[in-house]
PDB file of C-alpha atoms in Angstrom:
ATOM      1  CA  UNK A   1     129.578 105.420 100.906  1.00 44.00           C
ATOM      2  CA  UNK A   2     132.314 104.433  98.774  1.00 41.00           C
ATOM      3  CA  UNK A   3     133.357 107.155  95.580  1.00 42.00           C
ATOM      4  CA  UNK A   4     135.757 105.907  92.837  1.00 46.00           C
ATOM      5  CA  UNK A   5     137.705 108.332  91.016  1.00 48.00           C
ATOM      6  CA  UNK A   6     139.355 107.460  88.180  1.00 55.00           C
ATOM      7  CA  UNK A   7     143.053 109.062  87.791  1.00 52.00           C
ATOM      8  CA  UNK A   8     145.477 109.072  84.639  1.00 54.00           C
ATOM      9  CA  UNK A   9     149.414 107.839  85.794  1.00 52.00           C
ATOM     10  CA  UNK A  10     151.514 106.818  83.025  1.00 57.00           C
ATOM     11  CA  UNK A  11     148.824 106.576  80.606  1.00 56.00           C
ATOM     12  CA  UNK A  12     147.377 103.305  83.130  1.00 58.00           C
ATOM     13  CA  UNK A  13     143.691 103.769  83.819  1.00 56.00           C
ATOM     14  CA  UNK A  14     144.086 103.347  87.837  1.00 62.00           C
ATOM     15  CA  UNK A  15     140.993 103.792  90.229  1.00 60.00           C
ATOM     16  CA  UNK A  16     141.145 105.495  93.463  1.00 60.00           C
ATOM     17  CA  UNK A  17     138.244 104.665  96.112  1.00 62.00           C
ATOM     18  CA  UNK A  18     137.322 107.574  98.584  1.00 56.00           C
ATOM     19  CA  UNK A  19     135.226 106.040 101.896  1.00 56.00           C
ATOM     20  CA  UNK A  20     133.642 108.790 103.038  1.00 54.00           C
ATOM     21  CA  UNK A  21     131.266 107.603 106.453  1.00 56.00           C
ATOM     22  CA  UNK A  22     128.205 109.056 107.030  1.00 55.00           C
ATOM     23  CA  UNK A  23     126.431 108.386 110.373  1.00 73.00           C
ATOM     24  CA  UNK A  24     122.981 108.402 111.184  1.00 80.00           C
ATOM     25  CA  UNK A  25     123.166 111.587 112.804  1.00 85.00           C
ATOM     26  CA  UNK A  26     123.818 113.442 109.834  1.00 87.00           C
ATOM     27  CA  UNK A  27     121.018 111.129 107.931  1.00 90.00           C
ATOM     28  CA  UNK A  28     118.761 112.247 110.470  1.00 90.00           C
ATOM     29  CA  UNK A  29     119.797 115.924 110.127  1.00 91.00           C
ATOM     30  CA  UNK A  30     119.040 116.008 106.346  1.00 92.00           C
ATOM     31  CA  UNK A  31     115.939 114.477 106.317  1.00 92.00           C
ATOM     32  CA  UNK A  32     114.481 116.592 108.852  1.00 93.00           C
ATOM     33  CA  UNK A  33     116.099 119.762 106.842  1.00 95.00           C
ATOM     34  CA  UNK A  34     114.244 118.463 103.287  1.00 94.00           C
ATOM     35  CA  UNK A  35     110.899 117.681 105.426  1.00 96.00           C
ATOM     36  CA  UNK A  36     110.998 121.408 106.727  1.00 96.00           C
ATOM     37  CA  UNK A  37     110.661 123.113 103.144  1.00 95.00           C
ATOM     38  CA  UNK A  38     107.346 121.263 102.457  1.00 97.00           C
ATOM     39  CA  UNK A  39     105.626 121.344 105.618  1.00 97.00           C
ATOM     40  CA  UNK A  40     102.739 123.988 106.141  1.00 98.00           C
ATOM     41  CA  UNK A  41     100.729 124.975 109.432  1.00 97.00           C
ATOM     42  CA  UNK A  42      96.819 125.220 108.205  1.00 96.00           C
ATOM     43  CA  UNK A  43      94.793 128.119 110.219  1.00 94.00           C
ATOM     44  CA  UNK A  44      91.078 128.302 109.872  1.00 92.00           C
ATOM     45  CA  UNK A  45      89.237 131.720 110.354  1.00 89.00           C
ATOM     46  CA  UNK A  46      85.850 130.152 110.749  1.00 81.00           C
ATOM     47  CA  UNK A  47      81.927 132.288 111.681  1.00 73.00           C
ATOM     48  CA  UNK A  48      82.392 130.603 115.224  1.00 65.00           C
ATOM     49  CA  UNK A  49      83.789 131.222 118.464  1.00 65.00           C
ATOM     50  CA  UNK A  50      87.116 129.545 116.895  1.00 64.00           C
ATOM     51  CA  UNK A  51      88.299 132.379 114.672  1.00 76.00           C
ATOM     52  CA  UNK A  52      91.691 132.129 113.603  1.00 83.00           C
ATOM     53  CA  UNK A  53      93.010 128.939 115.279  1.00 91.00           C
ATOM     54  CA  UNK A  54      95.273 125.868 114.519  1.00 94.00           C
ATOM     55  CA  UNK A  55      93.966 123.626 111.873  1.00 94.00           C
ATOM     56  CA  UNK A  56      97.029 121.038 111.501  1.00 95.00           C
ATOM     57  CA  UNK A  57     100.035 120.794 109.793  1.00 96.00           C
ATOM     58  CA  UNK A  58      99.954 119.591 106.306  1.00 96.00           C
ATOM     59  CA  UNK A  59     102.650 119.348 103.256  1.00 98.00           C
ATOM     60  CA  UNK A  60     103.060 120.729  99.680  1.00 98.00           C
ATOM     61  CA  UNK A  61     102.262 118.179  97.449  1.00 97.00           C
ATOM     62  CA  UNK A  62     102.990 118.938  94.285  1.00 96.00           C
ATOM     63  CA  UNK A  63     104.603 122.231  92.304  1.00 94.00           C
ATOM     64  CA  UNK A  64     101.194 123.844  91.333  1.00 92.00           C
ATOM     65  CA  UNK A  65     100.258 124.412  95.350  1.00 94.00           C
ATOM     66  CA  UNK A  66      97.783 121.114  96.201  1.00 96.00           C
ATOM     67  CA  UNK A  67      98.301 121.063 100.246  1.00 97.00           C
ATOM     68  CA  UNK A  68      97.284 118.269 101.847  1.00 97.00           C
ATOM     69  CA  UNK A  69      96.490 117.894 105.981  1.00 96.00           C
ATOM     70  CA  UNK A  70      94.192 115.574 108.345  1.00 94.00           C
ATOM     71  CA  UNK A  71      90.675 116.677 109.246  1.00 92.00           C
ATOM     72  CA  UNK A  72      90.585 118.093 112.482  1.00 90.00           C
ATOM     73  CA  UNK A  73      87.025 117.206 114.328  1.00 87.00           C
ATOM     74  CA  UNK A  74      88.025 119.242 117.059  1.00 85.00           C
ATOM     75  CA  UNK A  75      87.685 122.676 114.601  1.00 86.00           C
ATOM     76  CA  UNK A  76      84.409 122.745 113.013  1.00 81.00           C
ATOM     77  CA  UNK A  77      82.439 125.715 111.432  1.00 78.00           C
ATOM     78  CA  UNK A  78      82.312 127.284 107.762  1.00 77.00           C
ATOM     79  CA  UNK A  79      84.821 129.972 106.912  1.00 85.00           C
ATOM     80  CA  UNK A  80      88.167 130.657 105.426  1.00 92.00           C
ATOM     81  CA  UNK A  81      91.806 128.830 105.710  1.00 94.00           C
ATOM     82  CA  UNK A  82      94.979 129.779 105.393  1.00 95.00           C
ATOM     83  CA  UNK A  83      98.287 128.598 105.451  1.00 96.00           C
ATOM     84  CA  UNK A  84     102.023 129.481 106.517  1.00 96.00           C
ATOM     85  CA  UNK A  85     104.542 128.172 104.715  1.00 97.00           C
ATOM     86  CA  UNK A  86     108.042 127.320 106.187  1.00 95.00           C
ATOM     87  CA  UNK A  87     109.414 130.734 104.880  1.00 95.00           C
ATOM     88  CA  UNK A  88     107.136 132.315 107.046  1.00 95.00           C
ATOM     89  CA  UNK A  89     104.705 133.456 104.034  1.00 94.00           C
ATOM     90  CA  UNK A  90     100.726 133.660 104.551  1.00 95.00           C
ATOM     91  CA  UNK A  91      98.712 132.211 101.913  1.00 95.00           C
ATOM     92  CA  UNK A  92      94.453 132.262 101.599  1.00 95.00           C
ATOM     93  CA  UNK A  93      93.857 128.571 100.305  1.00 96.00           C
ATOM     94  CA  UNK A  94      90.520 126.930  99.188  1.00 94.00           C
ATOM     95  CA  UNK A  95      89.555 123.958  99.495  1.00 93.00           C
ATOM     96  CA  UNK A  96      89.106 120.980  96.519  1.00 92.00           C
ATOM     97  CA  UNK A  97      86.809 118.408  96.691  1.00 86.00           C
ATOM     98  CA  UNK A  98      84.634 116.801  99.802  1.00 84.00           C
ATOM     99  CA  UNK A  99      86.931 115.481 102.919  1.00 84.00           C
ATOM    100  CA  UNK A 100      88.134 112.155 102.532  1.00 86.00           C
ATOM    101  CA  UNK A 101      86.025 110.684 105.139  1.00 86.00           C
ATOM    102  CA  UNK A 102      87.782 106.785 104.447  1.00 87.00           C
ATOM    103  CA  UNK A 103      91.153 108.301 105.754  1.00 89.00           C
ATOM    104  CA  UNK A 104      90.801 111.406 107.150  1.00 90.00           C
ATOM    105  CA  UNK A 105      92.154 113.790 104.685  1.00 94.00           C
ATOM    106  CA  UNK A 106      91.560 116.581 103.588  1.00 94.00           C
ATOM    107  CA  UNK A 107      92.887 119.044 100.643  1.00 96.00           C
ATOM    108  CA  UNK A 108      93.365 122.439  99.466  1.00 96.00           C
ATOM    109  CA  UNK A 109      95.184 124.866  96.482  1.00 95.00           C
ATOM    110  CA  UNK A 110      96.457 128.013  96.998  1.00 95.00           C
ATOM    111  CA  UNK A 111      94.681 130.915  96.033  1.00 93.00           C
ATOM    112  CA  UNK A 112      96.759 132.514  93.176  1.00 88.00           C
ATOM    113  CA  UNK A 113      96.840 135.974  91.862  1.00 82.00           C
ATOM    114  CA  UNK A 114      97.372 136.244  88.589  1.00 80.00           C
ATOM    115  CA  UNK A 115     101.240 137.185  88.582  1.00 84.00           C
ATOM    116  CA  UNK A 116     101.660 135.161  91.015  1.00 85.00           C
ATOM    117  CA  UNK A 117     105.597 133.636  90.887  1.00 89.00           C
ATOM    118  CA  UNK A 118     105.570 131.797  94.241  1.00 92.00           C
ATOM    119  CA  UNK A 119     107.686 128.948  93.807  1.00 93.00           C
ATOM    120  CA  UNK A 120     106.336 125.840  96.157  1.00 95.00           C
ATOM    121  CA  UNK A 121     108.845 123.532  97.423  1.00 96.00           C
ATOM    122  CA  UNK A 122     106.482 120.038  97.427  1.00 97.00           C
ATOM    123  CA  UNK A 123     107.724 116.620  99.228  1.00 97.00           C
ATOM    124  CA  UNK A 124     109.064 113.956  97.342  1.00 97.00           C
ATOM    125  CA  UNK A 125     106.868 110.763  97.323  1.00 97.00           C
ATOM    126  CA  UNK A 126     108.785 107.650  98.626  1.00 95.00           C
ATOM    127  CA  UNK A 127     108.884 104.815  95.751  1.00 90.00           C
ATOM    128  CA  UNK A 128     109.545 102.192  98.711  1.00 89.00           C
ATOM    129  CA  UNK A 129     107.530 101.134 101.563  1.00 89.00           C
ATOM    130  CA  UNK A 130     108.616 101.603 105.071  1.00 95.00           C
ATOM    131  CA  UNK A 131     110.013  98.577 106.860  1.00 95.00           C
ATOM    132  CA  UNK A 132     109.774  97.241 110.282  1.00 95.00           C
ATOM    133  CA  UNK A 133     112.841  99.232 112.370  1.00 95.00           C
ATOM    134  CA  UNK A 134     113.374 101.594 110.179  1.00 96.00           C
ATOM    135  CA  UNK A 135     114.192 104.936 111.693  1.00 95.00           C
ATOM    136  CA  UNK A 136     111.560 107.622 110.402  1.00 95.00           C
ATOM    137  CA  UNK A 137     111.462 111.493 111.108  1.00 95.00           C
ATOM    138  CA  UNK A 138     108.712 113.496 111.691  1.00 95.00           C
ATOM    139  CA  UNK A 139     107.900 117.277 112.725  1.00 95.00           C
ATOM    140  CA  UNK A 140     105.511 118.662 114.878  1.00 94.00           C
ATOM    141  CA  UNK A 141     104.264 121.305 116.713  1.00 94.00           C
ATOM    142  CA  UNK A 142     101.548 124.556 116.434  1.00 93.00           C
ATOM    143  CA  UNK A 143     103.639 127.531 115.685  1.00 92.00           C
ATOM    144  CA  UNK A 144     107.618 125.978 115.429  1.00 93.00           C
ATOM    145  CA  UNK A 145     108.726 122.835 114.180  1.00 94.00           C
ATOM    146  CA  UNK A 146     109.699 120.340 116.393  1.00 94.00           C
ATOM    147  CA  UNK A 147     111.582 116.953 114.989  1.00 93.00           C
ATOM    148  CA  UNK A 148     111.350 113.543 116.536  1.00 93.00           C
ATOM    149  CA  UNK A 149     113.049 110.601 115.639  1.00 94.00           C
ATOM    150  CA  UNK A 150     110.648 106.910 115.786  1.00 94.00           C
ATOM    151  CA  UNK A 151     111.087 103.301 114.641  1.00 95.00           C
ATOM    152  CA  UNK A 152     108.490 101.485 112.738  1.00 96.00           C
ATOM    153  CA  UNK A 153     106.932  99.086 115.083  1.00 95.00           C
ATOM    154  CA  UNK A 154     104.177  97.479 112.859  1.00 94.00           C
ATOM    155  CA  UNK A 155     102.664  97.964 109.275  1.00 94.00           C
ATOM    156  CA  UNK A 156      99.244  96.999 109.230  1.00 90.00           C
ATOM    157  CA  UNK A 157      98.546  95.907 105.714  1.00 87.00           C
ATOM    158  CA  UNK A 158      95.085  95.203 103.389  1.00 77.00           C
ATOM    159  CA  UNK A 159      95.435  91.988 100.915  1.00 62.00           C
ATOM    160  CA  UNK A 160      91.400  92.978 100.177  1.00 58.00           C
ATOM    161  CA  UNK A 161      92.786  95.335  97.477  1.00 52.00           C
ATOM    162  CA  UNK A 162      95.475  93.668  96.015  1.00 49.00           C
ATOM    163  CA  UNK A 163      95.341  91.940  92.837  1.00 48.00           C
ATOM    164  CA  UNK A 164      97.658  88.905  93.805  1.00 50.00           C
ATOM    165  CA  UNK A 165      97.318  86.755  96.718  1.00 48.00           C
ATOM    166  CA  UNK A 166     100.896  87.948  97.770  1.00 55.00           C
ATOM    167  CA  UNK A 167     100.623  91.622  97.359  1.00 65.00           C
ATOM    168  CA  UNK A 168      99.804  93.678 100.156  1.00 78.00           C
ATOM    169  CA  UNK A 169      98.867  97.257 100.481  1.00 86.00           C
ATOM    170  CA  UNK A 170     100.216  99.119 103.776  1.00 91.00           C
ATOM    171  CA  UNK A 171      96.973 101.048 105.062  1.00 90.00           C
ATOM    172  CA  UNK A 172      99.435 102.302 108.409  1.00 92.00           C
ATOM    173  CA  UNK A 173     101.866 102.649 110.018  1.00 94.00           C
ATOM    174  CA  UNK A 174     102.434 102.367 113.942  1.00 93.00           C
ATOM    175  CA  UNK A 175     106.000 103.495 115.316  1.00 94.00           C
ATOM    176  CA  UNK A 176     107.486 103.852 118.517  1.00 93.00           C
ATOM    177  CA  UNK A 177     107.481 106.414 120.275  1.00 89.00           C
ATOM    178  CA  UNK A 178     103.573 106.860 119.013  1.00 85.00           C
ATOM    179  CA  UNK A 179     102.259 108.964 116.460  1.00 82.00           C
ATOM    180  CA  UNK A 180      99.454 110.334 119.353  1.00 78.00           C
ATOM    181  CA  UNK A 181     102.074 112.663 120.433  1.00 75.00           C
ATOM    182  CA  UNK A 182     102.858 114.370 117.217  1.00 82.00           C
ATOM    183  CA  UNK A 183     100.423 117.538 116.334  1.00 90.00           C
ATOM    184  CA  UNK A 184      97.772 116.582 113.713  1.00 90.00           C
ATOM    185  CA  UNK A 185      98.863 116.264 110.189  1.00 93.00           C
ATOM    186  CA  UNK A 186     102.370 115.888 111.358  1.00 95.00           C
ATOM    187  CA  UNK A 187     104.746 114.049 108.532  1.00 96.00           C
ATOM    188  CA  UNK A 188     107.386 111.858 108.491  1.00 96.00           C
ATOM    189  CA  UNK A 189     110.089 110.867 105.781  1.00 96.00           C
ATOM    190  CA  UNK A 190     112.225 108.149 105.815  1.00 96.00           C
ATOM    191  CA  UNK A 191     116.190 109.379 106.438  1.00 94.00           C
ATOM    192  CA  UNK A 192     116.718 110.342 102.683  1.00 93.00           C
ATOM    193  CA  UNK A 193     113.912 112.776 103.011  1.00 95.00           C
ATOM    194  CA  UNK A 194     111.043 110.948 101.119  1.00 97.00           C
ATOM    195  CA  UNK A 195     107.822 111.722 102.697  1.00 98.00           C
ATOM    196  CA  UNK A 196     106.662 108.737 104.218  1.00 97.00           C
ATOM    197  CA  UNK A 197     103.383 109.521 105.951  1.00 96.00           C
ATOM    198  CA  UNK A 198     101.092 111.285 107.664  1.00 96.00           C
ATOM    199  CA  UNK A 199      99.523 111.629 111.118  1.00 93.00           C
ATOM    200  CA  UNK A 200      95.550 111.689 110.675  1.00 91.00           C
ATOM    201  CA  UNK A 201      92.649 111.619 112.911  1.00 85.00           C
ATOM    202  CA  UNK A 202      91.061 107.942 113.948  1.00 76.00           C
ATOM    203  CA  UNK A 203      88.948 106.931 111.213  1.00 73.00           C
ATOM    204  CA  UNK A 204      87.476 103.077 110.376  1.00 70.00           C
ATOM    205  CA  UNK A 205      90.367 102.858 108.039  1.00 67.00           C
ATOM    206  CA  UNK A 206      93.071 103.948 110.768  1.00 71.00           C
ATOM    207  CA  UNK A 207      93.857 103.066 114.390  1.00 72.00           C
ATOM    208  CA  UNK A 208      94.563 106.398 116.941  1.00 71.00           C
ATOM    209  CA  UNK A 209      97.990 106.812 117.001  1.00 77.00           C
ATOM    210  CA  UNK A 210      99.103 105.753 113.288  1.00 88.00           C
ATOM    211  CA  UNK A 211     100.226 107.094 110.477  1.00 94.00           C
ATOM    212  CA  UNK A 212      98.671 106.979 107.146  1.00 94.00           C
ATOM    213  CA  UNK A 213     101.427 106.455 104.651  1.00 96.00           C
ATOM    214  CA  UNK A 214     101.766 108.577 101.233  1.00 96.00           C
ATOM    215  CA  UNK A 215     100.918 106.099  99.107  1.00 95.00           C
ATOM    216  CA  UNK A 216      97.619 106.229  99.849  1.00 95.00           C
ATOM    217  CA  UNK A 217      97.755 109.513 100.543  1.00 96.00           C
ATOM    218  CA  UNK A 218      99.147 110.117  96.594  1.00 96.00           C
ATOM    219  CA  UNK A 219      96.656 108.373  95.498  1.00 95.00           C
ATOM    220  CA  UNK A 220      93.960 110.353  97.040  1.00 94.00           C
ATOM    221  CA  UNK A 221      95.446 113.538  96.423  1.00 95.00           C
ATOM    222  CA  UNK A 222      95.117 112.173  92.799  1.00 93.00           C
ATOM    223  CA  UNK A 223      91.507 111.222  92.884  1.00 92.00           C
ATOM    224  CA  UNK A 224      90.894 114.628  94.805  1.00 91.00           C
ATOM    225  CA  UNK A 225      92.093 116.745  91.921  1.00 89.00           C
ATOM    226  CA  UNK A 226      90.251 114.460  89.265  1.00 88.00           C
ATOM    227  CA  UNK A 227      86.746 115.341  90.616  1.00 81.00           C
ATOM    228  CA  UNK A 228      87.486 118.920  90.157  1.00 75.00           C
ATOM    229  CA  UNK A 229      88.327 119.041  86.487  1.00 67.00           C
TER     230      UNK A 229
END
């Protein structure tokens, strides 16, 4: 990363350049640290023998509180959620909307109170898709986060719903190591910290062991919210 300073000597405009190297190391660290305040572990207290268990990780999606995680077919029955946030706060949430049964998703708010200041720390949406290579990190893991590095190792794409016979639409994204052993909902940004995708349950849509990336995901989160208003 190159910085140019500009300095004043004998009233000659003169630059200075400043190289200042940053490795992927430290790439990797920051991601992983900007990925942290967004991500949320989902617990469902449900009138069943599974009271008060795991539901999956999810992440803040936007400022007003819209979490978003995979559908876990393993935890059925009807009750309530809640959700811990990365500061180690305990939040009732409800959920919007029917599950996305096309990709697996599904999506909640947080309950508010009506003085309720909680400031939510969302992810920020990459503008870019991922490439084949590219180093991604994700975090994982019931009850403490645990970070993984991957490379993307093929992007499955859909030209069905694109308008031009060139454009593509990613529908997931495989990586190696494989997304099977990351926890349920686990995400993963690219190494500026953009939330990339999302680990989700099999579904017609998506292969075991993908991820389904945040495009999508943003746009379902989108539709989601519209059929509530």
């Amino acid at each position: 990363i190159e910085k140019v300073v500009p300095t004043d000597t004998n009233n000659n405009s003169q630059t200075k350049t400043t190289t200042v190297i940053v490795s992927d190391d430290d790439m990797i660290v920051g991601g992983a640290d900007k990925l942290v305040k967004s991500v949320v572990r989902v617990r469902a207290n449900l009138n069943s023998p599974q009271s008060n268990v795991f539901y999956g990780i999810g992440v803040v999606a936007n400022k007003s509180g819209t979490i978003v995680v995979s559908t876990n077919p393993l935890v059925t029955g009807i009750g309530d959620y809640s959700a811990v946030f990365s500061d180690g706060v305990t939040r009732k949430i409800s959920q919007i909307a029917l599950p996305n049964e096309k990709y697996g998703l599904l999506f909640f708010k947080v309950v508010k109170e009506a003085s309720d200041k909680y400031q939510f720390q969302p992810v920020n949406f990459t503008r870019d898709d991922l490439k084949l290579v590219q180093s991604i990190v994700s975090i994982s893991g019931e009850d403490r986060n645990i970070v993984s590095v991957s490379r993307v190792s093929d992007l499955m794409a859909d030209r069905s719903s694109s308008t031009t016979t060139t454009d593509k639409i990613i529908t997931s994204i495989q990586t190696i190591p494989s997304a099977e052993n990351n926890t349920i909902g686990a995400p993963i940004v690219n190494l500026s910290g953009d939330f990339s995708g999302m680990r989700v349950f099999a579904t017609d849509s998506i292969k075991t062991g993908f991820y389904l990336p945040s495009a999508l995901i943003k746009n379902e989160i989108s539709l989601a919210e519209a059929s509530i208003k």
